[in-house]
Structure formats: C-alpha cells, structure tokens
C-alpha cells in the first residue's frame, strides 16, 4: 500500500468520486460525493484512489475464455443464446460480460477494505466517522494525460519516454518509436512481511537486460540527431524518492546517460511531501515532477484491489520471480487490514471471488481454473493445491475454516465509471 498525505489538485481527467463507510451510525454505500454535502463533513477522512483496470486485470482470463469458446460446442451454444437479441462478436461479448462482473467484484473488494481497514494506522479519528472517499480514474485517460504532461516539459525537442508502469502505454506510432519500458517491482518474502530490493517484474526479464535495450535505442537516436535525448520518466504514483532514484542509478550504471538526460518525471498520482519530491535527483539537481492528480494534505492511499485474485505481490520461488495474491499474505502489511478484522476480511473477499467465478460459469459454462487468473506456481506452493483446480473450489477450501455470513455480495451504485 502507498500511504501519504495530500490535498488533491487534479487536471482535467475522467474521474468519479464516491463515499463509502459509516457515519453517525448510518451506512454510506457508494454515494456520489456531489450528493453528500449534508451527510458528513469532508476533510480528514481516508481517501482511496484507484485506476479502473478491468482491461488489464482480466486480460489473462478473457484470453482463456475466448480460446475455450472456440473449442467448445456447448459454450458456443450458450454464446449464441446470449446474443439472440443482437449480433456481437465473441471477443466483444466476453469483454462486456467479464468487465461487468469485474466491476461488481471490485466494488465488493472496496467494501471489504472499508469495513476492515486499520483507520488508526492512517491517523483517522474513528470516533467521528469511518468514511472513505473513493476516487475512480479512467486508466487510459490519466495515462494519456501523464504522457501529455511529459511531452510539454521538453521544450524544443522530442521526448523519449521510459515507462515504469505496465498500464501507461504509447498511444501513437510516433510515441512507440521513442519509447522504452523498465518493469521492476519490490521483492517480498512469501508471507509479505519482509521487503527486499527491486527486481525485474515477472515476464519482463532482468533489470540490466531491459536497460540495455533502452540504451541501444537512445544511442541510435543520439547518433541520428547529434545531441543528447531528453528522457521523461512515466510512473503511476510517486510517494517516495528512493524507488525513482534507484532506477536512475541503475540506468547510470549501464551507461544510459552517455546518450540522454532526464528532463522530467510525469506521474498519474503524487502523494509525496515537498521534501521527498526534492530528493528525486539527476546530476545533483531535483527532477521536475509533473502529476496529473496531486495530493498534498489528504490522507490518501493508491490501491490495486486486483492483487486479491487477478494479480499479486512479487515473490521469489525456486529462483524465479512470480506473483502471489495478497489474500495469502500478511494482510496488515500488504493491505492495511486491522489484525482483529482479518478473518472477516478474508471471508468477504472469498465470498466475492466465489460470486465472480459463478458469474463466469453461468455465462460460459466453464469453471475457470486458478491458472486462468494468475500464474499458479506461488498459490500451489502456499496451499498445496493444483493450479488446474477451479478458482471457486480453491476459495471454498479457504472458506471451510472461516465463518462465512449468509448475506450475498451487493453490486455497487448504478452510477459508475467504466472499468474498461
């Protein structure tokens, strides 16, 4: 989790805000912020910030579903029945249904977090309220804004972008020609309690290999243009200087700055204090930080609910880097869940995960296995169960030792931002 304090100053980007939680004994279930002026006094409540990430988070599941639909007569029959009132392509139908199910699942995750999070760890006075403001940002919109801010920082020259984030992607052919990716993540112990150094993100290769690809491209541009290339770093959220400076040091050690120099760091969100911002340096000088959404006084956390089933925290297993969903790790450390609430939180998450799997089964006549959601090796290691078993069955096995309430998972408010 990323904890910080910040007053929100947001550029023109697609965003919707809600409140969720308890105030004066009343439950606030996804009420749009603009409808709550008399419900509670906004100010020092916890704020959770989320990029709508259904396209990214469910890509693996959708790929497996489309392939299985093509291989199954029964599934194709269900697909045909589902589209009796209108013609739509198979891939588009899968996306539409999965994204809708993911949105309901995501709202359930937020309710679970709000009901069980350790407010005191954020410095929130729970005697007054346990209200959370939820801000949903359209992922593509805010990524495009970050790229645009970066471009504007390089006057009289073309930017070369280096993205640290998998959801910030080039949008034009020109950008693709002047683009590099440096994927790295913090490495954690299997239980999530200890953090180690940064490593190449699973599927991205070693840090040095990634940087060498970037350096070769920068050298080509340097030889072609006859001057050092102006780099703009792209990140999803800046909270501490340490990670950014580590990446800059790695690039320096691999000779990147023989051909380029850093002009700016453009980020979707910034939760860093002014002191911390000044610590991000290149050649001894602070790097200009350009946030699309800037937080300065609010208690804020940028979160990724997908880590509870569709993604996870980076760990090392048998010499390889992979991901383990946070559900199987220390929930206080990785999700900020209050110790005495953790069993209830797990029950809430398991129930929502089961409901999601049931939605997929009912729509496509498939029981999606664990391996359709995430690389299963780490889950197999900690549970002793096969990654080929249905995800629902895995969740139900977890639930056997937990008191699962009978109440069903509720969908979010009708007014919502697209999760695409």
Short mmCIF file of C-alpha atoms in Angstrom, two decimals:
data_model
loop_
_atom_site.label_atom_id
_atom_site.label_comp_id
_atom_site.label_asym_id
_atom_site.label_seq_id
_atom_site.Cartn_x
_atom_site.Cartn_y
_atom_site.Cartn_z
CA UNK A 1 0.00 0.00 0.00
CA UNK A 2 1.08 3.58 -0.58
CA UNK A 3 0.34 5.84 2.33
CA UNK A 4 0.68 9.59 2.06
CA UNK A 5 -0.90 12.91 2.82
CA UNK A 6 -2.07 15.27 0.15
CA UNK A 7 -4.60 17.89 -0.92
CA UNK A 8 -5.98 16.82 -4.25
CA UNK A 9 -5.26 19.04 -7.24
CA UNK A 10 -6.45 17.26 -10.37
CA UNK A 11 -6.08 18.14 -14.04
CA UNK A 12 -8.96 17.59 -16.46
CA UNK A 13 -9.19 13.82 -16.38
CA UNK A 14 -12.09 11.36 -16.31
CA UNK A 15 -12.83 10.69 -12.64
CA UNK A 16 -15.78 9.84 -10.39
CA UNK A 17 -15.83 10.13 -6.61
CA UNK A 18 -17.95 8.29 -4.03
CA UNK A 19 -18.16 7.93 -0.28
CA UNK A 20 -18.40 4.58 1.44
CA UNK A 21 -18.41 3.61 5.10
CA UNK A 22 -20.17 4.54 8.34
CA UNK A 23 -21.06 7.96 9.74
CA UNK A 24 -23.27 8.64 12.75
CA UNK A 25 -24.37 5.01 12.76
CA UNK A 26 -25.50 5.22 9.12
CA UNK A 27 -24.10 3.16 6.26
CA UNK A 28 -22.97 5.12 3.19
CA UNK A 29 -22.99 2.64 0.24
CA UNK A 30 -21.25 4.18 -2.77
CA UNK A 31 -22.94 7.57 -2.61
CA UNK A 32 -21.57 10.01 -5.20
CA UNK A 33 -19.61 12.74 -3.42
CA UNK A 34 -21.63 15.51 -5.05
CA UNK A 35 -24.78 14.06 -3.43
CA UNK A 36 -23.41 14.07 0.14
CA UNK A 37 -22.91 17.70 1.23
CA UNK A 38 -25.07 17.19 4.36
CA UNK A 39 -24.15 13.60 5.14
CA UNK A 40 -20.77 14.17 6.70
CA UNK A 41 -18.05 16.78 6.92
CA UNK A 42 -15.44 16.09 4.26
CA UNK A 43 -11.82 16.78 5.16
CA UNK A 44 -9.65 14.35 7.09
CA UNK A 45 -11.32 11.12 6.02
CA UNK A 46 -9.31 8.39 4.33
CA UNK A 47 -9.25 8.62 0.53
CA UNK A 48 -8.68 5.56 -1.68
CA UNK A 49 -7.54 6.18 -5.25
CA UNK A 50 -7.98 3.56 -7.98
CA UNK A 51 -7.34 3.35 -11.69
CA UNK A 52 -10.16 1.46 -13.42
CA UNK A 53 -8.17 -1.53 -14.63
CA UNK A 54 -10.56 -4.21 -15.93
CA UNK A 55 -8.92 -4.44 -19.36
CA UNK A 56 -5.51 -5.01 -17.80
CA UNK A 57 -6.55 -7.20 -14.87
CA UNK A 58 -8.80 -9.61 -16.78
CA UNK A 59 -6.70 -9.96 -19.95
CA UNK A 60 -5.48 -13.45 -19.00
CA UNK A 61 -8.98 -14.69 -18.12
CA UNK A 62 -10.53 -13.26 -21.31
CA UNK A 63 -7.85 -14.85 -23.47
CA UNK A 64 -8.54 -18.29 -21.98
CA UNK A 65 -12.31 -17.81 -22.28
CA UNK A 66 -12.13 -16.86 -25.95
CA UNK A 67 -9.95 -19.84 -26.74
CA UNK A 68 -12.23 -22.22 -24.84
CA UNK A 69 -15.32 -20.81 -26.52
CA UNK A 70 -13.74 -21.57 -29.86
CA UNK A 71 -13.05 -25.17 -28.77
CA UNK A 72 -16.42 -25.95 -27.17
CA UNK A 73 -19.72 -26.63 -28.93
CA UNK A 74 -21.65 -26.29 -25.66
CA UNK A 75 -20.10 -22.95 -24.85
CA UNK A 76 -20.72 -21.67 -28.36
CA UNK A 77 -24.36 -22.66 -27.99
CA UNK A 78 -24.64 -20.64 -24.76
CA UNK A 79 -22.93 -17.76 -26.52
CA UNK A 80 -25.46 -17.89 -29.37
CA UNK A 81 -28.40 -17.92 -26.95
CA UNK A 82 -26.98 -14.96 -25.07
CA UNK A 83 -26.89 -12.94 -28.28
CA UNK A 84 -30.33 -13.84 -29.59
CA UNK A 85 -31.44 -10.19 -29.47
CA UNK A 86 -28.40 -8.74 -31.17
CA UNK A 87 -25.27 -9.66 -33.05
CA UNK A 88 -21.97 -9.05 -31.32
CA UNK A 89 -18.55 -10.57 -31.86
CA UNK A 90 -17.38 -13.29 -29.49
CA UNK A 91 -14.44 -11.30 -28.14
CA UNK A 92 -16.61 -8.23 -27.55
CA UNK A 93 -19.22 -10.32 -25.76
CA UNK A 94 -16.61 -11.89 -23.48
CA UNK A 95 -15.18 -8.48 -22.68
CA UNK A 96 -18.57 -6.96 -21.95
CA UNK A 97 -19.61 -9.68 -19.53
CA UNK A 98 -16.25 -10.09 -17.80
CA UNK A 99 -15.83 -6.35 -17.32
CA UNK A 100 -19.31 -6.08 -15.82
CA UNK A 101 -18.57 -8.93 -13.41
CA UNK A 102 -15.20 -7.39 -12.55
CA UNK A 103 -16.81 -4.07 -11.71
CA UNK A 104 -19.19 -5.71 -9.24
CA UNK A 105 -16.26 -7.70 -7.83
CA UNK A 106 -14.18 -4.53 -7.46
CA UNK A 107 -16.95 -2.75 -5.56
CA UNK A 108 -17.12 -5.75 -3.22
CA UNK A 109 -13.37 -5.54 -2.64
CA UNK A 110 -13.67 -1.86 -1.72
CA UNK A 111 -16.46 -2.59 0.73
CA UNK A 112 -14.33 -5.31 2.31
CA UNK A 113 -11.39 -2.92 2.66
CA UNK A 114 -13.50 -0.06 4.03
CA UNK A 115 -15.19 -2.34 6.59
CA UNK A 116 -11.94 -3.84 7.85
CA UNK A 117 -9.08 -1.41 7.25
CA UNK A 118 -6.97 -0.11 10.15
CA UNK A 119 -8.09 3.52 10.25
CA UNK A 120 -5.83 4.33 13.17
CA UNK A 121 -2.78 3.46 11.06
CA UNK A 122 -3.81 6.33 8.78
CA UNK A 123 -4.35 8.71 11.68
CA UNK A 124 -8.13 8.85 11.14
CA UNK A 125 -10.33 9.63 14.16
CA UNK A 126 -12.79 6.73 14.05
CA UNK A 127 -14.92 8.19 16.83
CA UNK A 128 -16.15 10.79 14.36
CA UNK A 129 -16.58 8.57 11.31
CA UNK A 130 -15.25 5.66 9.32
CA UNK A 131 -15.96 7.23 5.97
CA UNK A 132 -13.77 6.63 2.93
CA UNK A 133 -13.78 8.72 -0.21
CA UNK A 134 -13.27 6.55 -3.29
CA UNK A 135 -11.83 8.11 -6.45
CA UNK A 136 -12.04 6.12 -9.68
CA UNK A 137 -9.86 7.28 -12.56
CA UNK A 138 -10.16 6.10 -16.13
CA UNK A 139 -6.82 4.34 -16.66
CA UNK A 140 -6.32 5.30 -20.31
CA UNK A 141 -7.38 8.90 -19.74
CA UNK A 142 -4.99 9.50 -16.86
CA UNK A 143 -2.13 7.68 -18.65
CA UNK A 144 -2.62 9.87 -21.73
CA UNK A 145 -2.59 12.95 -19.51
CA UNK A 146 0.69 11.84 -17.91
CA UNK A 147 2.25 11.37 -21.35
CA UNK A 148 0.98 14.78 -22.43
CA UNK A 149 2.41 16.49 -19.36
CA UNK A 150 5.74 14.83 -20.04
CA UNK A 151 5.78 16.00 -23.65
CA UNK A 152 5.11 19.58 -22.62
CA UNK A 153 8.13 19.51 -20.28
CA UNK A 154 10.61 19.08 -23.12
CA UNK A 155 10.68 22.38 -24.97
CA UNK A 156 12.20 22.46 -28.45
CA UNK A 157 12.85 18.71 -28.52
CA UNK A 158 11.06 15.38 -28.75
CA UNK A 159 10.61 13.37 -25.59
CA UNK A 160 11.81 9.83 -25.13
CA UNK A 161 9.51 8.12 -22.66
CA UNK A 162 10.57 5.43 -20.22
CA UNK A 163 7.54 3.87 -18.57
CA UNK A 164 7.83 2.20 -15.18
CA UNK A 165 4.16 1.17 -15.28
CA UNK A 166 2.51 -1.57 -17.34
CA UNK A 167 -0.70 0.43 -17.76
CA UNK A 168 0.98 3.52 -19.23
CA UNK A 169 1.38 2.63 -22.89
CA UNK A 170 2.22 4.57 -26.09
CA UNK A 171 -0.86 5.75 -27.97
CA UNK A 172 0.63 6.73 -31.34
CA UNK A 173 3.19 5.32 -33.76
CA UNK A 174 5.42 8.31 -33.09
CA UNK A 175 5.38 7.59 -29.36
CA UNK A 176 6.20 3.92 -29.99
CA UNK A 177 9.33 4.97 -31.85
CA UNK A 178 10.52 6.96 -28.85
CA UNK A 179 9.50 4.65 -26.04
CA UNK A 180 11.15 2.29 -23.57
CA UNK A 181 9.80 0.10 -20.78
CA UNK A 182 11.55 -0.56 -17.50
CA UNK A 183 9.47 -3.01 -15.49
CA UNK A 184 10.57 -3.59 -11.92
CA UNK A 185 8.87 -4.34 -8.62
CA UNK A 186 9.73 -4.59 -4.97
CA UNK A 187 10.51 -8.19 -3.99
CA UNK A 188 8.77 -9.53 -0.88
CA UNK A 189 9.06 -12.61 1.29
CA UNK A 190 6.45 -15.32 0.77
CA UNK A 191 4.44 -14.10 3.75
CA UNK A 192 4.65 -10.48 2.62
CA UNK A 193 6.24 -9.27 5.86
CA UNK A 194 9.76 -8.61 4.61
CA UNK A 195 10.71 -6.42 1.66
CA UNK A 196 13.91 -6.83 -0.31
CA UNK A 197 15.49 -5.00 -3.24
CA UNK A 198 13.83 -4.18 -6.56
CA UNK A 199 13.82 -6.88 -9.24
CA UNK A 200 12.71 -7.23 -12.83
CA UNK A 201 8.93 -7.54 -12.99
CA UNK A 202 7.77 -11.10 -13.77
CA UNK A 203 7.72 -11.54 -17.54
CA UNK A 204 9.95 -8.52 -18.15
CA UNK A 205 13.42 -10.03 -17.73
CA UNK A 206 16.41 -8.86 -15.72
CA UNK A 207 16.77 -5.13 -14.99
CA UNK A 208 20.12 -4.92 -16.80
CA UNK A 209 18.74 -6.56 -19.95
CA UNK A 210 15.80 -4.16 -20.03
CA UNK A 211 18.08 -1.14 -19.62
CA UNK A 212 20.43 -2.33 -22.35
CA UNK A 213 17.52 -2.38 -24.82
CA UNK A 214 16.67 1.20 -23.86
CA UNK A 215 20.31 2.30 -24.09
CA UNK A 216 20.70 0.85 -27.59
CA UNK A 217 17.66 2.77 -28.80
CA UNK A 218 18.88 6.00 -27.18
CA UNK A 219 22.28 5.58 -28.83
CA UNK A 220 20.56 5.25 -32.22
CA UNK A 221 18.67 8.49 -31.63
CA UNK A 222 21.78 10.23 -30.31
CA UNK A 223 23.78 9.26 -33.42
CA UNK A 224 20.90 10.31 -35.66
CA UNK A 225 20.08 13.66 -34.01
CA UNK A 226 23.54 14.66 -32.82
CA UNK A 227 22.53 15.63 -29.29
CA UNK A 228 21.51 14.02 -26.04
CA UNK A 229 17.96 12.67 -25.97
CA UNK A 230 15.52 14.19 -23.46
CA UNK A 231 14.05 11.46 -21.25
CA UNK A 232 10.68 11.73 -19.49
CA UNK A 233 10.08 9.06 -16.86
CA UNK A 234 6.49 7.81 -16.53
CA UNK A 235 5.12 6.36 -13.29
CA UNK A 236 1.71 5.57 -11.82
CA UNK A 237 2.31 7.02 -8.34
CA UNK A 238 5.15 8.85 -6.62
CA UNK A 239 5.29 8.55 -2.85
CA UNK A 240 8.99 8.15 -2.03
CA UNK A 241 12.16 9.23 -3.82
CA UNK A 242 14.03 6.01 -3.09
CA UNK A 243 12.50 3.88 -5.84
CA UNK A 244 12.89 6.52 -8.55
CA UNK A 245 16.48 7.26 -7.55
CA UNK A 246 17.25 3.54 -7.59
CA UNK A 247 16.02 3.30 -11.20
CA UNK A 248 18.05 6.37 -12.19
CA UNK A 249 21.16 4.86 -10.58
CA UNK A 250 20.62 1.61 -12.49
CA UNK A 251 20.39 3.49 -15.78
CA UNK A 252 23.51 5.47 -14.90
CA UNK A 253 25.47 2.29 -14.15
CA UNK A 254 24.50 0.89 -17.56
CA UNK A 255 25.67 3.98 -19.45
CA UNK A 256 22.28 5.36 -20.46
CA UNK A 257 23.28 8.94 -19.74
CA UNK A 258 26.09 8.90 -22.26
CA UNK A 259 23.32 9.46 -24.80
CA UNK A 260 20.47 11.02 -22.82
CA UNK A 261 19.46 13.10 -19.82
CA UNK A 262 16.36 13.22 -17.67
CA UNK A 263 14.08 16.21 -18.18
CA UNK A 264 11.08 15.31 -16.00
CA UNK A 265 9.12 12.66 -14.17
CA UNK A 266 5.44 12.59 -15.14
CA UNK A 267 3.09 10.61 -12.92
CA UNK A 268 -0.61 9.79 -12.69
CA UNK A 269 -0.63 10.48 -8.93
CA UNK A 270 1.73 12.13 -6.48
CA UNK A 271 1.40 11.53 -2.74
CA UNK A 272 4.91 12.69 -1.82
CA UNK A 273 5.74 15.54 0.50
CA UNK A 274 7.63 18.51 -0.89
CA UNK A 275 10.73 17.35 0.96
CA UNK A 276 10.51 13.92 -0.61
CA UNK A 277 9.96 15.39 -4.11
CA UNK A 278 13.17 17.37 -3.82
CA UNK A 279 15.10 14.15 -3.16
CA UNK A 280 14.42 12.81 -6.66
CA UNK A 281 17.59 13.92 -8.43
CA UNK A 282 19.52 13.66 -11.67
CA UNK A 283 23.05 15.08 -11.91
CA UNK A 284 22.65 16.51 -8.42
CA UNK A 285 19.54 18.54 -9.25
CA UNK A 286 15.88 17.82 -8.40
CA UNK A 287 13.92 16.24 -11.25
CA UNK A 288 10.71 18.18 -12.04
CA UNK A 289 7.73 16.05 -11.00
CA UNK A 290 4.56 16.55 -13.06
CA UNK A 291 1.47 14.89 -11.51
CA UNK A 292 -1.89 14.59 -13.22
CA UNK A 293 -3.51 14.33 -9.79
CA UNK A 294 -1.58 15.87 -6.89
CA UNK A 295 -2.31 15.15 -3.21
CA UNK A 296 -0.91 17.47 -0.56
CA UNK A 297 -2.99 17.39 2.64
CA UNK A 298 -5.47 14.50 2.43
CA UNK A 299 -4.90 11.07 3.93
CA UNK A 300 -4.63 9.07 0.73
CA UNK A 301 -3.78 5.57 -0.48
CA UNK A 302 -3.41 4.47 -4.10
CA UNK A 303 -4.57 0.85 -4.15
CA UNK A 304 -4.85 -2.13 -6.53
CA UNK A 305 -7.71 -4.45 -5.49
CA UNK A 306 -6.79 -6.84 -8.34
CA UNK A 307 -3.98 -8.11 -6.07
CA UNK A 308 -6.64 -10.11 -4.22
CA UNK A 309 -7.31 -12.55 -7.09
CA UNK A 310 -6.16 -11.42 -10.55
CA UNK A 311 -2.64 -10.29 -9.70
CA UNK A 312 -0.37 -10.25 -6.69
CA UNK A 313 2.79 -9.29 -4.86
CA UNK A 314 6.17 -10.22 -6.37
CA UNK A 315 7.99 -13.06 -4.60
CA UNK A 316 10.81 -15.45 -5.50
CA UNK A 317 10.07 -19.14 -5.95
CA UNK A 318 12.74 -21.65 -6.99
CA UNK A 319 14.96 -18.86 -8.30
CA UNK A 320 12.22 -17.24 -10.41
CA UNK A 321 10.08 -14.18 -9.76
CA UNK A 322 6.34 -14.69 -9.73
CA UNK A 323 3.26 -13.26 -8.02
CA UNK A 324 1.20 -14.35 -5.04
CA UNK A 325 -2.23 -12.78 -4.37
CA UNK A 326 -2.24 -10.65 -1.22
CA UNK A 327 -5.06 -12.81 0.16
CA UNK A 328 -2.39 -15.42 1.03
CA UNK A 329 -0.02 -12.95 2.69
CA UNK A 330 0.15 -10.80 5.81
CA UNK A 331 -2.96 -8.66 5.35
CA UNK A 332 -1.88 -6.00 7.83
CA UNK A 333 1.37 -5.39 5.95
CA UNK A 334 0.11 -5.72 2.38
CA UNK A 335 -3.49 -4.46 2.57
CA UNK A 336 -3.60 -2.38 5.76
CA UNK A 337 -6.27 -4.62 7.33
CA UNK A 338 -6.71 -4.38 11.08
CA UNK A 339 -5.45 -7.57 12.79
CA UNK A 340 -8.71 -8.37 14.59
CA UNK A 341 -10.67 -7.87 11.34
CA UNK A 342 -8.57 -10.11 9.10
CA UNK A 343 -10.73 -13.24 9.33
CA UNK A 344 -13.81 -11.19 8.43
CA UNK A 345 -11.92 -9.53 5.57
CA UNK A 346 -10.85 -12.92 4.15
CA UNK A 347 -14.46 -14.10 4.37
CA UNK A 348 -15.65 -11.00 2.47
CA UNK A 349 -13.01 -11.46 -0.24
CA UNK A 350 -13.64 -15.19 -0.60
CA UNK A 351 -17.37 -14.59 -0.98
CA UNK A 352 -16.82 -12.01 -3.71
CA UNK A 353 -14.30 -14.23 -5.50
CA UNK A 354 -16.76 -17.14 -5.48
CA UNK A 355 -19.53 -14.92 -6.83
CA UNK A 356 -17.28 -13.76 -9.67
CA UNK A 357 -16.45 -17.36 -10.59
CA UNK A 358 -20.14 -18.29 -10.51
CA UNK A 359 -20.91 -15.41 -12.88
CA UNK A 360 -18.35 -16.69 -15.37
CA UNK A 361 -19.58 -20.28 -15.07
CA UNK A 362 -23.21 -19.28 -15.58
CA UNK A 363 -22.37 -17.22 -18.66
CA UNK A 364 -19.90 -19.54 -20.40
CA UNK A 365 -20.45 -22.99 -18.87
CA UNK A 366 -16.82 -23.13 -17.72
CA UNK A 367 -15.40 -23.37 -14.22
CA UNK A 368 -12.35 -21.08 -14.60
CA UNK A 369 -9.25 -22.67 -13.03
CA UNK A 370 -6.71 -20.83 -10.93
CA UNK A 371 -4.31 -20.69 -13.90
CA UNK A 372 -6.81 -18.58 -15.89
CA UNK A 373 -6.46 -15.77 -13.35
CA UNK A 374 -2.76 -15.75 -12.46
CA UNK A 375 0.38 -17.84 -12.83
CA UNK A 376 -0.42 -20.58 -10.30
CA UNK A 377 3.02 -21.65 -9.02
CA UNK A 378 3.04 -19.47 -5.91
CA UNK A 379 -0.54 -20.39 -4.98
CA UNK A 380 0.33 -24.05 -5.42
CA UNK A 381 3.32 -23.58 -3.12
CA UNK A 382 1.41 -21.98 -0.24
CA UNK A 383 -1.78 -24.08 -0.50
CA UNK A 384 -0.51 -27.43 -1.75
CA UNK A 385 -3.34 -27.42 -4.28
CA UNK A 386 -3.21 -27.66 -8.07
CA UNK A 387 -3.40 -24.59 -10.27
CA UNK A 388 -5.66 -26.60 -12.58
CA UNK A 389 -8.44 -26.76 -9.99
CA UNK A 390 -11.33 -24.29 -10.29
CA UNK A 391 -10.64 -20.98 -8.58
CA UNK A 392 -14.04 -21.29 -6.90
CA UNK A 393 -13.06 -24.61 -5.30
CA UNK A 394 -9.80 -23.09 -4.06
CA UNK A 395 -11.73 -20.24 -2.46
CA UNK A 396 -14.25 -22.61 -0.89
CA UNK A 397 -11.43 -24.64 0.64
CA UNK A 398 -10.11 -21.44 2.20
CA UNK A 399 -13.62 -20.71 3.47
CA UNK A 400 -14.03 -24.03 5.29
CA UNK A 401 -12.14 -22.66 8.29
CA UNK A 402 -13.87 -19.28 8.26
CA UNK A 403 -17.31 -18.10 9.43
CA UNK A 404 -18.88 -17.00 6.14
CA UNK A 405 -22.03 -14.87 6.65
CA UNK A 406 -25.09 -15.74 4.59
CA UNK A 407 -25.62 -12.24 3.17
CA UNK A 408 -24.88 -12.02 -0.53
CA UNK A 409 -22.40 -9.66 -2.17
CA UNK A 410 -24.10 -6.47 -3.31
CA UNK A 411 -23.33 -4.62 -6.51
CA UNK A 412 -22.15 -1.05 -6.46
CA UNK A 413 -24.15 2.09 -7.09
CA UNK A 414 -25.76 2.37 -10.53
CA UNK A 415 -23.71 5.45 -11.36
CA UNK A 416 -20.22 4.27 -12.13
CA UNK A 417 -17.17 4.90 -14.23
CA UNK A 418 -16.37 2.43 -16.99
CA UNK A 419 -13.95 -0.25 -15.81
CA UNK A 420 -12.53 -0.70 -19.31
#
